[in-house]
Amino acid sequence: MVRNCRSVAFALATLLFCAISARADDSAIIGRWYSALLVADRTELSDLLADEARIKLDDLGVVQNKQEFIASIDDWQGAVAGAAIRHRIEKTEGGVTTVIACYDFPNNDMLMQETFAVTDNRITASSQAAIAETCDGF
């Protein structure tokens, strides 16, 4: 009986460790995402996105596949010059990580809620929606 309890405890501890490790990996991937986005690093962004990735820009009513998103980085590069991006993970639930991000551009800032689904260390889906026109209180 004691042996069974130890086995169950070990199995539960292993599952918990795996869940925490997966969350840490997702956090690192999301951190890499914002770093690459800030400098419009097409190569890094492409490496982070799964081939079947879908990026949904709710405010624009646009859904992009990986190739369309990478192609749009040319326009983004000019917009992000001199900007800063701060982010914090709000929650991870059901394989989706929700992030609050402040995009601090030279002439304005914007607070966004973004979600990321990560599988096998690649972003498979992302959505982005504005939640405030300033980052006050971030």
mmCIF file of C-alpha atoms in Angstrom:
data_model
loop_
_atom_site.group_PDB
_atom_site.id
_atom_site.type_symbol
_atom_site.label_atom_id
_atom_site.label_comp_id
_atom_site.label_asym_id
_atom_site.label_seq_id
_atom_site.Cartn_x
_atom_site.Cartn_y
_atom_site.Cartn_z
ATOM 1 C CA MET A 1 0.000 0.000 0.000
ATOM 2 C CA VAL A 2 2.797 2.439 0.916
ATOM 3 C CA ARG A 3 4.575 1.502 -2.301
ATOM 4 C CA ASN A 4 1.446 2.291 -4.335
ATOM 5 C CA CYS A 5 1.089 5.667 -2.600
ATOM 6 C CA ARG A 6 4.705 6.503 -3.403
ATOM 7 C CA SER A 7 4.169 5.491 -7.035
ATOM 8 C CA VAL A 8 1.075 7.656 -7.284
ATOM 9 C CA ALA A 9 2.845 10.576 -5.583
ATOM 10 C CA PHE A 10 5.805 10.213 -7.954
ATOM 11 C CA ALA A 11 3.492 10.092 -10.985
ATOM 12 C CA LEU A 12 1.644 13.210 -9.811
ATOM 13 C CA ALA A 13 4.899 15.041 -9.149
ATOM 14 C CA THR A 14 6.141 14.099 -12.632
ATOM 15 C CA LEU A 15 2.934 15.361 -14.258
ATOM 16 C CA LEU A 16 3.117 18.615 -12.303
ATOM 17 C CA PHE A 17 6.754 19.110 -13.313
ATOM 18 C CA CYS A 18 5.866 18.482 -16.975
ATOM 19 C CA ALA A 19 3.016 20.996 -16.808
ATOM 20 C CA ILE A 20 5.247 23.620 -15.198
ATOM 21 C CA SER A 21 8.009 22.953 -17.738
ATOM 22 C CA ALA A 22 5.573 23.288 -20.639
ATOM 23 C CA ARG A 23 4.322 26.611 -19.248
ATOM 24 C CA ALA A 24 7.917 27.830 -18.828
ATOM 25 C CA ASP A 25 8.704 26.821 -22.414
ATOM 26 C CA ASP A 26 5.624 28.691 -23.669
ATOM 27 C CA SER A 27 6.692 31.724 -21.647
ATOM 28 C CA ALA A 28 10.157 31.634 -23.232
ATOM 29 C CA ILE A 29 8.653 31.318 -26.707
ATOM 30 C CA ILE A 30 6.348 34.257 -26.055
ATOM 31 C CA GLY A 31 9.292 36.306 -24.764
ATOM 32 C CA ARG A 32 11.212 35.484 -27.952
ATOM 33 C CA TRP A 33 8.143 36.495 -29.976
ATOM 34 C CA TYR A 34 8.020 39.999 -28.509
ATOM 35 C CA SER A 35 11.787 40.450 -28.812
ATOM 36 C CA ALA A 36 11.655 39.468 -32.492
ATOM 37 C CA LEU A 37 8.549 41.589 -33.105
ATOM 38 C CA LEU A 38 10.242 44.653 -31.636
ATOM 39 C CA VAL A 39 13.093 44.476 -34.145
ATOM 40 C CA ALA A 40 11.004 43.034 -37.012
ATOM 41 C CA ASP A 41 13.215 39.920 -37.150
ATOM 42 C CA ARG A 42 11.563 37.957 -39.947
ATOM 43 C CA THR A 43 13.809 34.923 -39.496
ATOM 44 C CA GLU A 44 13.082 34.551 -35.780
ATOM 45 C CA LEU A 45 9.355 35.178 -36.240
ATOM 46 C CA SER A 46 9.259 32.586 -38.999
ATOM 47 C CA ASP A 47 11.079 30.087 -36.770
ATOM 48 C CA LEU A 48 8.595 30.703 -33.949
ATOM 49 C CA LEU A 49 5.515 30.176 -36.114
ATOM 50 C CA ALA A 50 4.293 26.727 -37.088
ATOM 51 C CA ASP A 51 3.738 26.298 -40.833
ATOM 52 C CA GLU A 52 -0.031 26.096 -40.258
ATOM 53 C CA ALA A 53 -0.121 29.108 -37.894
ATOM 54 C CA ARG A 54 -2.995 31.570 -38.028
ATOM 55 C CA ILE A 55 -2.633 35.112 -36.718
ATOM 56 C CA LYS A 56 -5.911 36.919 -36.040
ATOM 57 C CA LEU A 57 -5.905 40.702 -35.802
ATOM 58 C CA ASP A 58 -9.350 41.238 -34.287
ATOM 59 C CA ASP A 59 -9.398 45.038 -34.584
ATOM 60 C CA LEU A 60 -8.643 44.855 -38.295
ATOM 61 C CA GLY A 61 -10.835 41.840 -39.018
ATOM 62 C CA VAL A 62 -7.838 40.091 -40.553
ATOM 63 C CA VAL A 63 -6.629 36.503 -40.281
ATOM 64 C CA GLN A 64 -3.183 35.840 -41.715
ATOM 65 C CA ASN A 65 -1.340 32.631 -42.381
ATOM 66 C CA LYS A 66 2.374 32.405 -41.644
ATOM 67 C CA GLN A 67 3.492 33.638 -45.067
ATOM 68 C CA GLU A 68 1.086 36.586 -45.034
ATOM 69 C CA PHE A 69 2.189 37.577 -41.544
ATOM 70 C CA ILE A 70 5.890 37.450 -42.426
ATOM 71 C CA ALA A 71 5.206 39.489 -45.593
ATOM 72 C CA SER A 72 3.462 42.158 -43.470
ATOM 73 C CA ILE A 73 6.604 42.677 -41.371
ATOM 74 C CA ASP A 74 7.925 45.167 -43.960
ATOM 75 C CA ASP A 75 5.121 47.578 -43.005
ATOM 76 C CA TRP A 76 5.492 46.766 -39.297
ATOM 77 C CA GLN A 77 9.229 47.528 -39.336
ATOM 78 C CA GLY A 78 8.596 51.226 -39.984
ATOM 79 C CA ALA A 79 5.851 51.431 -37.366
ATOM 80 C CA VAL A 80 7.901 49.773 -34.621
ATOM 81 C CA ALA A 81 11.035 51.919 -35.092
ATOM 82 C CA GLY A 82 11.830 53.553 -31.736
ATOM 83 C CA ALA A 83 9.080 51.649 -29.922
ATOM 84 C CA ALA A 84 9.100 49.435 -26.841
ATOM 85 C CA ILE A 85 6.951 46.410 -26.130
ATOM 86 C CA ARG A 86 6.236 45.319 -22.577
ATOM 87 C CA HIS A 87 4.214 42.231 -21.813
ATOM 88 C CA ARG A 88 3.010 40.088 -18.959
ATOM 89 C CA ILE A 89 1.400 36.694 -19.017
ATOM 90 C CA GLU A 90 -2.042 36.800 -17.444
ATOM 91 C CA LYS A 91 -2.940 33.111 -17.567
ATOM 92 C CA THR A 92 -2.426 29.810 -19.302
ATOM 93 C CA GLU A 93 -5.481 27.655 -19.666
ATOM 94 C CA GLY A 94 -6.425 24.861 -22.041
ATOM 95 C CA GLY A 95 -3.207 25.200 -24.007
ATOM 96 C CA VAL A 96 -3.724 28.923 -24.623
ATOM 97 C CA THR A 97 -1.643 31.641 -22.987
ATOM 98 C CA THR A 98 -3.221 35.069 -22.559
ATOM 99 C CA VAL A 99 -0.876 38.052 -22.525
ATOM 100 C CA ILE A 100 -1.388 41.740 -21.842
ATOM 101 C CA ALA A 101 1.025 43.765 -23.950
ATOM 102 C CA CYS A 102 1.798 47.462 -24.031
ATOM 103 C CA TYR A 103 2.993 48.711 -27.402
ATOM 104 C CA ASP A 104 4.738 51.980 -26.582
ATOM 105 C CA PHE A 105 5.274 53.753 -29.906
ATOM 106 C CA PRO A 106 7.106 57.103 -30.088
ATOM 107 C CA ASN A 107 3.861 59.083 -30.588
ATOM 108 C CA ASN A 108 1.295 56.910 -28.811
ATOM 109 C CA ASP A 109 0.806 53.680 -26.939
ATOM 110 C CA MET A 110 -1.769 50.933 -26.961
ATOM 111 C CA LEU A 111 -2.712 48.157 -24.563
ATOM 112 C CA MET A 112 -3.483 44.812 -26.187
ATOM 113 C CA GLN A 113 -4.763 41.427 -25.105
ATOM 114 C CA GLU A 114 -3.068 38.700 -27.069
ATOM 115 C CA THR A 115 -3.398 34.939 -26.990
ATOM 116 C CA PHE A 116 -0.955 32.271 -28.081
ATOM 117 C CA ALA A 117 -1.464 28.571 -28.687
ATOM 118 C CA VAL A 118 1.881 26.756 -28.672
ATOM 119 C CA THR A 119 2.492 23.190 -29.805
ATOM 120 C CA ASP A 120 5.923 21.554 -30.095
ATOM 121 C CA ASN A 121 7.645 24.886 -29.339
ATOM 122 C CA ARG A 122 5.917 26.662 -32.232
ATOM 123 C CA ILE A 123 3.090 29.182 -32.171
ATOM 124 C CA THR A 124 0.123 27.612 -33.939
ATOM 125 C CA ALA A 125 -2.378 30.409 -33.353
ATOM 126 C CA SER A 126 -2.350 33.955 -32.082
ATOM 127 C CA SER A 127 -4.991 36.610 -31.672
ATOM 128 C CA GLN A 128 -4.653 40.277 -30.871
ATOM 129 C CA ALA A 129 -7.244 42.824 -29.731
ATOM 130 C CA ALA A 130 -6.918 46.346 -28.344
ATOM 131 C CA ILE A 131 -8.212 46.813 -24.807
ATOM 132 C CA ALA A 132 -7.177 50.442 -24.242
ATOM 133 C CA GLU A 133 -5.774 53.368 -26.187
ATOM 134 C CA THR A 134 -3.081 53.947 -23.579
ATOM 135 C CA CYS A 135 -0.933 51.781 -21.348
ATOM 136 C CA ASP A 136 -1.877 53.704 -18.211
ATOM 137 C CA GLY A 137 -1.778 51.351 -15.260
ATOM 138 C CA PHE A 138 0.193 48.679 -17.051
#
